[in-house]
XYZ file of C-alpha atoms in Angstrom:
618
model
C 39.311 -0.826 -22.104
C 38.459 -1.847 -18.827
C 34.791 -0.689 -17.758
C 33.875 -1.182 -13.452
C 30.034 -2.262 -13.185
C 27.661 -1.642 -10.883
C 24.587 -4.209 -10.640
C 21.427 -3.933 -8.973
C 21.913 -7.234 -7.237
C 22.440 -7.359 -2.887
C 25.674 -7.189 -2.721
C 26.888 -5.193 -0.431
C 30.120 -2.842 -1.681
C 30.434 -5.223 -4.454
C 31.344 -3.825 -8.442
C 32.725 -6.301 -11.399
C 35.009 -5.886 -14.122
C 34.198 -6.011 -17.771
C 35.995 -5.485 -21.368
C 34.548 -3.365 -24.147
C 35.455 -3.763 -27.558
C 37.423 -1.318 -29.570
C 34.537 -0.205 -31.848
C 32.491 0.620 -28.230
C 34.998 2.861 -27.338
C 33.338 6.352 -28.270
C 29.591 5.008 -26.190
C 31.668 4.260 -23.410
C 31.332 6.783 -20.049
C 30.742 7.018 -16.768
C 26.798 6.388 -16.249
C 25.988 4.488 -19.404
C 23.762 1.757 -19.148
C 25.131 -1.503 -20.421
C 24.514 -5.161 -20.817
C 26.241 -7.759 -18.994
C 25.877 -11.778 -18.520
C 26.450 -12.285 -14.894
C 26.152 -16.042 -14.000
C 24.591 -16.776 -17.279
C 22.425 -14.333 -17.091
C 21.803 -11.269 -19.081
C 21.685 -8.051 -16.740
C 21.560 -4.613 -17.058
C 24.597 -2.866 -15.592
C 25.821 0.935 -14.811
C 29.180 2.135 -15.537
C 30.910 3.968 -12.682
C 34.179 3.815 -13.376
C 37.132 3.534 -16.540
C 40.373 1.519 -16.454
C 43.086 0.931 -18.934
C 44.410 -1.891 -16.844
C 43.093 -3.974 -13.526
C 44.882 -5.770 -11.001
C 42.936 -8.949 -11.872
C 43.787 -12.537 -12.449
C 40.543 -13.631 -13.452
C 39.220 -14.129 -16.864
C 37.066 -11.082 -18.126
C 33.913 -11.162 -20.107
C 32.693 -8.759 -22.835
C 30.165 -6.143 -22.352
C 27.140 -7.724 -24.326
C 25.357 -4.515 -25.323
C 25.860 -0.501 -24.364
C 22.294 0.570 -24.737
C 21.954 3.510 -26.733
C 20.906 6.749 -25.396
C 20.473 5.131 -22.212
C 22.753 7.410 -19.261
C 22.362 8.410 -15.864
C 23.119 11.903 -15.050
C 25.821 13.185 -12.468
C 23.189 14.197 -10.467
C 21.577 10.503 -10.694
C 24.647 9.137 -9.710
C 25.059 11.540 -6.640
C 21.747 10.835 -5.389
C 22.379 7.235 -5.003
C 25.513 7.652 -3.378
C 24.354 9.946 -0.843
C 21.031 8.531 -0.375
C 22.676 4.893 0.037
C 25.401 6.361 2.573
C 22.215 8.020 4.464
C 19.968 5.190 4.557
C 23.084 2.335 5.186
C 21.574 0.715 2.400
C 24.045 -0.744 -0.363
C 24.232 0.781 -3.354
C 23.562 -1.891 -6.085
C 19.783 -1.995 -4.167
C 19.220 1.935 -4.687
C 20.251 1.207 -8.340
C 17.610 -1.421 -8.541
C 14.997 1.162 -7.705
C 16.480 3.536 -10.282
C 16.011 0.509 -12.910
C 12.459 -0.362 -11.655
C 11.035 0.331 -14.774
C 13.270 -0.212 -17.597
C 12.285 -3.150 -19.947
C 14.890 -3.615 -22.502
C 13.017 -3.080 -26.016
C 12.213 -0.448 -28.148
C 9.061 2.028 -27.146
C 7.691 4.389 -30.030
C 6.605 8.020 -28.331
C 3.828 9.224 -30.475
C 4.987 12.869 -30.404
C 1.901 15.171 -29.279
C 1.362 18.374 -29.394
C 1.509 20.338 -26.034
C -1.035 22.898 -25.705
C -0.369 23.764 -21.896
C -0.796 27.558 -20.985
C -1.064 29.589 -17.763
C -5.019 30.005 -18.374
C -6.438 33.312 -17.298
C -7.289 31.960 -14.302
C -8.634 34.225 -11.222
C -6.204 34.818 -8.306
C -7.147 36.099 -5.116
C -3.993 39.282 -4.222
C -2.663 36.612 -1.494
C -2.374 34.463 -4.098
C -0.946 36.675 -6.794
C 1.016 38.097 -4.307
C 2.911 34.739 -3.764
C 3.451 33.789 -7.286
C 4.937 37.076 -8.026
C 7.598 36.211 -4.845
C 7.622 32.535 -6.732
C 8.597 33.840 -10.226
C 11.015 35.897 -8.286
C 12.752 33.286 -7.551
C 16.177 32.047 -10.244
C 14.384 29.035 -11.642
C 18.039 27.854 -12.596
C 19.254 27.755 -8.835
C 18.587 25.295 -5.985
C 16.367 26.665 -3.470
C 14.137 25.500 -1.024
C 10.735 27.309 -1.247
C 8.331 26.830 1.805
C 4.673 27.389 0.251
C 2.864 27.793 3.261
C -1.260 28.584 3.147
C -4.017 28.256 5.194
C -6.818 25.174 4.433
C -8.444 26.490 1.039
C -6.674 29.549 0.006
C -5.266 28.245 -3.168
C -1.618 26.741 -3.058
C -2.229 23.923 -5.714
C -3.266 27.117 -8.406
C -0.046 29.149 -7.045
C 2.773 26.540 -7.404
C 0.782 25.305 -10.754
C 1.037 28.045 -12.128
C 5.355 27.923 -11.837
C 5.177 23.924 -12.894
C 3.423 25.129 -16.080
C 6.159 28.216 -16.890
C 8.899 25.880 -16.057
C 7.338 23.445 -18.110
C 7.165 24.868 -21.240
C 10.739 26.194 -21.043
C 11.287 22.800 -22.169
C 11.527 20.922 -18.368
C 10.967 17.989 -16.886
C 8.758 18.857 -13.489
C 7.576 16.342 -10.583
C 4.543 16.349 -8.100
C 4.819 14.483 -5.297
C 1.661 13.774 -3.425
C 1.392 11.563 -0.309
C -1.599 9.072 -1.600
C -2.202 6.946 -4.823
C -6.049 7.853 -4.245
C -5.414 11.736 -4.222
C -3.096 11.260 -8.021
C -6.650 11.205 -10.313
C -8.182 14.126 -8.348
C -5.241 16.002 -9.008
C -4.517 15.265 -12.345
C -8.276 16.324 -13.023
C -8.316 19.728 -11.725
C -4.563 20.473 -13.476
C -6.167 19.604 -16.806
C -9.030 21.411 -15.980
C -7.316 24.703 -15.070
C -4.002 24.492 -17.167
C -4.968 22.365 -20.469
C -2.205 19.577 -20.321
C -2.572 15.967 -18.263
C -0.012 14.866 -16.319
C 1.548 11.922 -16.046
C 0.908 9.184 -13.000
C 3.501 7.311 -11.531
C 2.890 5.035 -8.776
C 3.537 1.071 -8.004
C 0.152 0.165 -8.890
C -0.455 1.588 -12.485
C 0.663 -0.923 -15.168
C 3.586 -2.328 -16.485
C 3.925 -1.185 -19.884
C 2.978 2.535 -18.684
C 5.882 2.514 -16.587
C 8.075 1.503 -18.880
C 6.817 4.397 -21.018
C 6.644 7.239 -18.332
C 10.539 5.633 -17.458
C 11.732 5.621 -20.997
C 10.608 9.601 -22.149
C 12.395 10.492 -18.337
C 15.474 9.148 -18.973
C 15.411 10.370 -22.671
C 14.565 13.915 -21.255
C 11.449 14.804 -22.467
C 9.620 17.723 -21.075
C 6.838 16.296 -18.960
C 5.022 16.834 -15.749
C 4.780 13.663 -13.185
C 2.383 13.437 -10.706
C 3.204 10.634 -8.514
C 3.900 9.113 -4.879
C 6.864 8.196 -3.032
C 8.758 5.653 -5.793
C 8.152 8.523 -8.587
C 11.318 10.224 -6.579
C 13.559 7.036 -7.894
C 12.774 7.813 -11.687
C 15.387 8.740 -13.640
C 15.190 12.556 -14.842
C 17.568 13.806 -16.857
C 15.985 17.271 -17.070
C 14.544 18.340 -14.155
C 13.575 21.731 -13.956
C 11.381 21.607 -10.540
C 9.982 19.201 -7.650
C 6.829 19.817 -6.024
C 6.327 18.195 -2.857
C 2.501 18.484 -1.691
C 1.493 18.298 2.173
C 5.314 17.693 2.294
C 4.673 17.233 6.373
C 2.422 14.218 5.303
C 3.749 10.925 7.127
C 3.090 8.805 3.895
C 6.359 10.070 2.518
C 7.983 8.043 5.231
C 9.164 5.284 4.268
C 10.460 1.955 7.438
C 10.393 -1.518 5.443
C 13.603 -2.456 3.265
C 14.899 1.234 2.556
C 14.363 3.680 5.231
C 14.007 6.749 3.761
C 11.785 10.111 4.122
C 10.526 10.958 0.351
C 10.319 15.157 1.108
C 14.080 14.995 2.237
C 15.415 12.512 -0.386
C 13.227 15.143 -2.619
C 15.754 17.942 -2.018
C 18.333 16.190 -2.436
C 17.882 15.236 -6.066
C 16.702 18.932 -6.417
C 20.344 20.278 -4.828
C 22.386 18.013 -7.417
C 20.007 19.048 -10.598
C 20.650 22.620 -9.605
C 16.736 23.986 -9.525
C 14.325 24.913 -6.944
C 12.008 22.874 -4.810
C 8.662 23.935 -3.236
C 7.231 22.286 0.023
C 3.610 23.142 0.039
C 1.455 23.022 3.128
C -0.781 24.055 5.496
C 0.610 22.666 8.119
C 4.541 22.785 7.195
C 6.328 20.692 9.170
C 8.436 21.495 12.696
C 11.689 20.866 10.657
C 10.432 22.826 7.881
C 9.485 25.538 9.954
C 12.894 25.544 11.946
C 15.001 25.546 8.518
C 12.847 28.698 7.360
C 13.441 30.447 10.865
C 17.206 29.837 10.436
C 17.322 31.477 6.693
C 17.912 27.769 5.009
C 14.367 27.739 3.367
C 12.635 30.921 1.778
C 8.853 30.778 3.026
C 5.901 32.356 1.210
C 2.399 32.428 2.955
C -1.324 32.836 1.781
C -2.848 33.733 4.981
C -6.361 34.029 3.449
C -9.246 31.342 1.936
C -10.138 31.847 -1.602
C -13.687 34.014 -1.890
C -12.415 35.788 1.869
C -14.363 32.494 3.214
C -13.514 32.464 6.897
C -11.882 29.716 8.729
C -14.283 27.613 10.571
C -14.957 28.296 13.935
C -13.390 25.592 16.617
C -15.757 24.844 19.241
C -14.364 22.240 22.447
C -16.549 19.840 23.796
C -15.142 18.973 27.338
C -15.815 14.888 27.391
C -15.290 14.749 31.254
C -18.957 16.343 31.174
C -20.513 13.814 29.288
C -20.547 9.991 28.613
C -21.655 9.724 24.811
C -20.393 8.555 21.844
C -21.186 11.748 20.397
C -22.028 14.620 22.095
C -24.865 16.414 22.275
C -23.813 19.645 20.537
C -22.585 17.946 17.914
C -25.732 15.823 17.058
C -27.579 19.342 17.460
C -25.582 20.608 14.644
C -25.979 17.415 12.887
C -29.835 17.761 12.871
C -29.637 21.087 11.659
C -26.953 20.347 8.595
C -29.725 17.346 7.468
C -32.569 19.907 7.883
C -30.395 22.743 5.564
C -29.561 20.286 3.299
C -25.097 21.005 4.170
C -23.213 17.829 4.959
C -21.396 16.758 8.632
C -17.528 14.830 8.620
C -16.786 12.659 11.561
C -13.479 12.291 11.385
C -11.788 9.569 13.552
C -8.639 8.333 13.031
C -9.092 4.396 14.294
C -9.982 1.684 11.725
C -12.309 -1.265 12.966
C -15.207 -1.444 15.474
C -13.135 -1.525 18.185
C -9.423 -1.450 18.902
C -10.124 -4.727 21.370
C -12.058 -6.899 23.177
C -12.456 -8.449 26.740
C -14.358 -10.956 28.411
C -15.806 -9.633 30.905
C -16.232 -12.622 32.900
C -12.290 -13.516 33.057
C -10.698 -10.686 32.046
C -9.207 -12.716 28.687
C -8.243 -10.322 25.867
C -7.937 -11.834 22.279
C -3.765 -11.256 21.423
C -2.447 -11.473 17.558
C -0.472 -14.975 17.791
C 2.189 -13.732 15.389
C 2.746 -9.686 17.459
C 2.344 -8.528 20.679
C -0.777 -6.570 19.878
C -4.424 -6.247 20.214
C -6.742 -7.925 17.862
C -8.837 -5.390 16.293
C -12.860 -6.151 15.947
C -14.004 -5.660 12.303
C -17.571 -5.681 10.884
C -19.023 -6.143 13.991
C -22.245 -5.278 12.268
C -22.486 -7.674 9.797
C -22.440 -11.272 9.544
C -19.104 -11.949 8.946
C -17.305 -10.119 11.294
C -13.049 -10.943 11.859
C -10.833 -10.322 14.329
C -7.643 -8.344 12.430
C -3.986 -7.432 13.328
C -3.321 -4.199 11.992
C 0.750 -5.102 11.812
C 0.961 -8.187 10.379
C -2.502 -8.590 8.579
C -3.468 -11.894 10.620
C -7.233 -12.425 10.433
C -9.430 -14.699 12.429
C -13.110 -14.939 12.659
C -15.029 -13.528 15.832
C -16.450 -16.078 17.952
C -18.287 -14.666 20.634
C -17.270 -17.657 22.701
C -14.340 -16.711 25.253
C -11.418 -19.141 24.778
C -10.802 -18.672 27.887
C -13.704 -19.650 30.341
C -15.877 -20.316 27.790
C -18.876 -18.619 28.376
C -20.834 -17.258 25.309
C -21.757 -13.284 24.637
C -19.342 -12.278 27.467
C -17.239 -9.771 25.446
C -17.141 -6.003 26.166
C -15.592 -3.644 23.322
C -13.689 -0.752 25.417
C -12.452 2.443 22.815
C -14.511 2.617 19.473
C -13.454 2.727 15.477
C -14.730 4.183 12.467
C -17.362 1.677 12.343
C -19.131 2.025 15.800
C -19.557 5.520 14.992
C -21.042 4.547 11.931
C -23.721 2.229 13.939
C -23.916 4.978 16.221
C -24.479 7.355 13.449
C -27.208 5.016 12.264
C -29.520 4.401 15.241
C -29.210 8.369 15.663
C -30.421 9.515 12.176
C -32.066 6.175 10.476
C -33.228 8.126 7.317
C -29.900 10.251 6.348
C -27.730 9.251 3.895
C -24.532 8.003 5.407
C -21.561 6.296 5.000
C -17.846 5.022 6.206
C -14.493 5.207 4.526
C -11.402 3.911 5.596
C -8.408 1.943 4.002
C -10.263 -1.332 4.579
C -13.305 0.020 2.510
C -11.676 0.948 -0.503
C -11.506 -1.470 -2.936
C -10.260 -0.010 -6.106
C -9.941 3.837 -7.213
C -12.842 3.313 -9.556
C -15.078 2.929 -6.303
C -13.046 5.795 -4.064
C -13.805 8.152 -7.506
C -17.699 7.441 -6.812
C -17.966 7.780 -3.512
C -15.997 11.268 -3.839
C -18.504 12.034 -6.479
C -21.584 11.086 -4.539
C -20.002 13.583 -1.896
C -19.173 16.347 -4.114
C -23.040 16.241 -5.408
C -24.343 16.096 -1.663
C -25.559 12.696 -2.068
C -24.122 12.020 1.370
C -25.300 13.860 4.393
C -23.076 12.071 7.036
C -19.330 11.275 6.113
C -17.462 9.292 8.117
C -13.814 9.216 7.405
C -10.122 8.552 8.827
C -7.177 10.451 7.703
C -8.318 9.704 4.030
C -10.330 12.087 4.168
C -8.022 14.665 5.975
C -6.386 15.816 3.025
C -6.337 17.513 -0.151
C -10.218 17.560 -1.163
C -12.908 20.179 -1.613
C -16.430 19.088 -0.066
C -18.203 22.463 -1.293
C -21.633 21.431 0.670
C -19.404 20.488 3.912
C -20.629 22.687 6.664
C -19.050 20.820 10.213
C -16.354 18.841 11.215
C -16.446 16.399 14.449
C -13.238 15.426 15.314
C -13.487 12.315 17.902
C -10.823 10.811 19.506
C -8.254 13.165 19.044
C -6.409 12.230 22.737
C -5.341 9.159 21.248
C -2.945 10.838 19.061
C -2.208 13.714 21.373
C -1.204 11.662 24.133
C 0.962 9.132 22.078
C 4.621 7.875 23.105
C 5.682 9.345 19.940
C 8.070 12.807 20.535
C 5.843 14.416 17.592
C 2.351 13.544 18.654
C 1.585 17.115 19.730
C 2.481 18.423 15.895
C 0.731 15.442 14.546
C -2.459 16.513 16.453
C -2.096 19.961 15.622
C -1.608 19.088 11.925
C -4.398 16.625 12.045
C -6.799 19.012 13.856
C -6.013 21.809 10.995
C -6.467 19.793 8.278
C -9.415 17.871 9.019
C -11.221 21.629 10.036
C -10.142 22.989 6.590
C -12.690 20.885 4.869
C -15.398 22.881 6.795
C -16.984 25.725 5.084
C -15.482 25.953 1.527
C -18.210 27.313 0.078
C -19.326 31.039 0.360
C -20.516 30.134 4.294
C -18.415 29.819 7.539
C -17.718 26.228 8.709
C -17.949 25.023 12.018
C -15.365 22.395 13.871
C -16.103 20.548 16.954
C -13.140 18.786 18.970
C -14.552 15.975 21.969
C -11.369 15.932 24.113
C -10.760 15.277 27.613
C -8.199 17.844 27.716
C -9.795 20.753 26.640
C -7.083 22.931 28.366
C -4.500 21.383 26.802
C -2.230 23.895 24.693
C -2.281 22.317 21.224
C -5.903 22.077 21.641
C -6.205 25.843 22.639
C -3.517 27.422 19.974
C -5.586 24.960 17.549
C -9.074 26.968 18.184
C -7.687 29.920 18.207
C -5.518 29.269 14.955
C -2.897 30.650 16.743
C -0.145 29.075 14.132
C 2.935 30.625 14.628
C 2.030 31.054 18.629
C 1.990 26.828 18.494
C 5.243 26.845 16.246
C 7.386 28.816 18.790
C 5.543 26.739 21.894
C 6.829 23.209 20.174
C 10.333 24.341 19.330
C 10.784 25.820 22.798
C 9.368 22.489 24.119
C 11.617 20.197 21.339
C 14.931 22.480 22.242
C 14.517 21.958 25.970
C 14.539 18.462 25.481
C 17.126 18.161 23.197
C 14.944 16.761 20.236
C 15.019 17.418 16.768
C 15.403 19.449 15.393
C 18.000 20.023 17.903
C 19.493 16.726 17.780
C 19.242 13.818 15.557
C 17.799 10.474 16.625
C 19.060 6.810 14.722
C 17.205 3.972 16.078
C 18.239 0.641 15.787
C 15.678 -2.258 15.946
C 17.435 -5.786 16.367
C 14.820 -8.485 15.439
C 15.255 -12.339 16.127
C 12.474 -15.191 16.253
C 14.421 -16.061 19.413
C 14.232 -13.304 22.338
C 17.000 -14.082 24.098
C 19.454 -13.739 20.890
C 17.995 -10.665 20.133
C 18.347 -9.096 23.298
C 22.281 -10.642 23.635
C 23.180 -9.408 20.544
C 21.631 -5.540 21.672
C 23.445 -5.562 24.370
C 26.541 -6.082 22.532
C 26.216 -3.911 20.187
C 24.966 -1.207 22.940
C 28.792 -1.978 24.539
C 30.326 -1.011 20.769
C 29.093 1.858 20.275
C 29.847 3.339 24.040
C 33.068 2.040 23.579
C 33.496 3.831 20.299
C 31.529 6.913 20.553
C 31.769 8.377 24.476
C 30.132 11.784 23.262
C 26.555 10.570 22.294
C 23.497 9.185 24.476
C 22.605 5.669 23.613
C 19.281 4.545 25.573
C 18.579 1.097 25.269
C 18.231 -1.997 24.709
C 14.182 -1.857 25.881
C 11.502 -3.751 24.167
C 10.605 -2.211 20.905
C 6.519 -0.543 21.317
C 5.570 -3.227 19.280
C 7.730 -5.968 20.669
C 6.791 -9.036 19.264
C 6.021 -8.580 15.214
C 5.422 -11.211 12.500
C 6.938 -13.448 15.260
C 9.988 -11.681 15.531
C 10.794 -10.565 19.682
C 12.191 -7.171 18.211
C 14.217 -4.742 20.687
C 15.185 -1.110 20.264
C 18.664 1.162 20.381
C 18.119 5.099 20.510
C 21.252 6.973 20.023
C 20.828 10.658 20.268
């Protein structure tokens, strides 16, 4: 028998021929594993097709080894077709991903004994009231379930609550979340609440415990995964349910080698196993949204905080009034929180001290040598302060000597970062306990699990945070939120910066006031009339929903119309810009019923020293 071979190697299109031996015959099928020597080299193969004869004139080689028990399901196989016809990515490299953490040797599972149990856990009525909709639902169907609740009400304990049933039915169930960091937390307050510890599944745990978690998957083992966005390339063979937490969360978007959007690749795999998914937010998504208007998704909400806590109350501090780093209403309430002993987030979404810097004697501004973008001023503070890309990672030390005319101490720091708040923070209240976390802080999980800690214990007064903080944790001594900034984002080129500011404001206000006692939020804008900002204060939600997709239908965007982009990249500008205009003149000449703008310089137009130009067809 003739057996056709997929291998996870680039080649585009590209599947070999092997024989099998007769005493193989009865392991041999479609989506078996197998092992191959391909240029003397051993290699582990999938089989995707059967022949009793080939059209080939080439000598043939023996399958070395069909690996027992080892098969990808139909609804493996599907996913990588569709997700590889989607993504224009070949095949044999979404195969790769599948086989990311296979080692080929034995593993002994030490079988344990599973004492998981819906606990009798208190539920608020909202929240009993949407698990009794959830159960409702055929577990052994596809749907899409929208789980959509307001900052604290409970969602984790509601969908939790389904993972567990479906679990011990004897199913395989995932978690998605959007941040390594976030995976412990979670796991902690599952085992806390349900009696069983999920499994973690990201690219940074080790080796051998991927190999494990990969091995019982594939073998179709009931277990629960809690993981990030390359947990959605495991190989279930079970799967009974996918959670997908904040599923509006960016981080499940995916632009180097395989473009891909983790949520969406999500429901896929869900559609071809045949069972339900459940998109939990606060702030769902605009596509989400649209798909539940149009009858595509079912949506269930929790409209109120656990305890009847009340959402905080939004307060806008008009900036055009005032010229300070942080107003004065906001340091009031500041001085208050350290005199009641409650804690204060400044949340501000810009890493660094400041996003540039400028002489202000010749106007010279320090430029990334490698992209076309602003150096960004780090640790101004200390004695070793850099000068940092933020695309390609290019660091220099800060000389405070222009380069230009050469005159010493000329610099002037326009816009501010996480860290000049933090000085700011510090001249303003000397004796509180305060402290900074970004990405560039964070060593190690080890030291992100302390600081949480020292935060959960109100051993912090002042927290100052980006979008790591924004999501998914319970401060219970948090009283008030600052959010600074937040024009930055509003005002972006990007067609979704108005739902990414409403999202972010929402979020970041839900860690106010957790605990038995009403938060408060304050937002320094210099559009305080600005509708987002308004619907925001007023938590008018579903008012701001039908204002965007008005606003996204009148101008044709999604999710009205689809967008590809296509970003041509050359270390020589004028190739890359005489190779988009070709291919500009292709697809007009091809396609006369779509809108292709472009070429144009990408936004970031030199990258890693690659002139890069963009195609938007619509």
């Amino acid at each position: 028998m003739i057996i056709e071979i997929l291998l996870p190697l680039p080649l585009n299109k590209k599947t070999f021929y092997y024989k099998t031996r007769p005493e193989d015959f009865s392991q041999v099928k479609i989506g078996k594993l197998v092992q191959v020597i391909f240029r003397k080299k051993k290699i582990i193969g999938l089989i995707i097709k059967l022949h009793k004869k080939v059209d080939f004139n080439k000598k043939i080689l023996f399958v070395e080894n069909i690996l027992e028990n080892l098969f990808f399901s139909e609804e493996i196989i599907k996913s990588m077709h569709f997700i590889s016809r989607y993504s224009c990515m070949p095949i044999s490299m979404i195969l790769k991903l599948f086989l990311s953490g296979f080692v080929n040797k034995k593993i002994e599972f030490k079988e344990k004994t599973i004492n998981a149990s819906k606990k009798n856990l208190q539920l608020t009525n909202h929240q009993k009231k949407a698990l009794k909709t959830l159960e409702n639902i055929n577990a052994k169907k596809h749907s899409v379930i929208t789980l959509h609740g307001v900052t604290g009400s409970g969602k984790t304990r509601v969908y939790m609550h389904n993972v567990i049933k479906i679990f011990l039915e004897g199913n395989q169930c995932l978690i998605l979340v959007p941040e390594i960091i976030l995976t412990k937390e979670w796991v902690n307050e599952i085992k806390k609440d349900f009696g069983v510890s999920p499994k973690i599944y990201h690219s940074s745990i080790k080796k051998s415990e991927k190999t494990k978690i990969w091995k019982s998957i594939i073998l179709g083992k009931p277990d629960i995964i809690v993981g990030t966005r390359s947990s959605i390339f495991l190989p279930f063979s079970n799967l009974g349910l996918i959670v997908v937490d904040e599923e509006h969360d960016s981080s499940y978007k995916q632009e180097e080698n395989l473009i891909i959007n983790t949520r969406d690749f999500a429901i896929v795999r869900a559609k071809y196993s045949n069972c339900p998914i459940i998109l939990s937010s606060a702030t769902p998504s605009i596509e989400t949204i649209f798909n539940c208007r149009t009858g595509k998704y079912e949506r269930i909400q929790i409209e109120e905080r656990i305890n009847k806590v009340p959402l905080p109350l939004i307060h806008i501090i008009d900036k055009r009034k005032e010229n300070l780093l942080i107003s004065n209403d906001l340091q009031k309430t500041i001085s208050e929180n350290l005199k009641k002993k409650k804690q204060t987030l400044l949340f501000i979404n810009k890493r660094g001290y400041a996003p540039l810097i400028i002489c202000k004697k010749c106007g010279f501004s320090k430029i990334c040598p490698n992209c076309s973008s602003s150096l960004v001023l780090h640790n101004y503070f200390s004695k070793e302060s850099i000068l940092l890309c933020h695309q390609c990672n290019h660091k220099e030390r800060f000389l405070k000597i222009c380069n230009n005319c050469q005159i010493k101490d000329s610099f002037i720091f326009p816009g501010f970062g996480i860290e000049k708040i933090y000085e700011e923070i510090k001249k303003l209240y000397p004796k509180a306990n305060s402290l900074f976390i970004s990405s560039d802080t964070i060593k190690n999980a080890k030291q992100y699990d302390e600081i949480l800690k020292d935060i959960i214990d109100n051993k912090i007064s002042i927290i100052i945070g980006t979008q790591l903080l924004s999501k998914g944790h319970n401060f219970p001594f948090l009283k008030t939120v600052g959010i600074l900034n937040i024009d930055c984002l509003m005002n972006n080129f990007d067609f979704r910066s108005f739902e990414k500011t409403y999202q972010q404001i929402i979020q970041v206000s839900g860690r106010a006031g957790r605990k038995n006692e009403k938060g408060n939020v304050y937002i320094e804008t210099f559009q305080p009339k600005h509708p987002v900002i308004e619907m925001c204060r007023q938590y008018k939600l579903e008012k701001y929903y039908e204002w965007e997709l008005k606003q996204r239908k009148k101008n044709k965007h999604p999710p009205f119309s689809n967008f590809i982009s296509i970003i041509i990249s050359s270390k020589k500008e004028s190739e890359a810009y005489t190779f988009s205009k070709k291919i500009v003149k292709k697809i007009r000449s091809i396609f006369n019923n779509i809108e292709v703008y472009g070429p144009a310089a990408a936004v970031i137009f030199k990258k890693n020293l690659f002139y890069r130009f963009r195609i938007l067809i619509k």
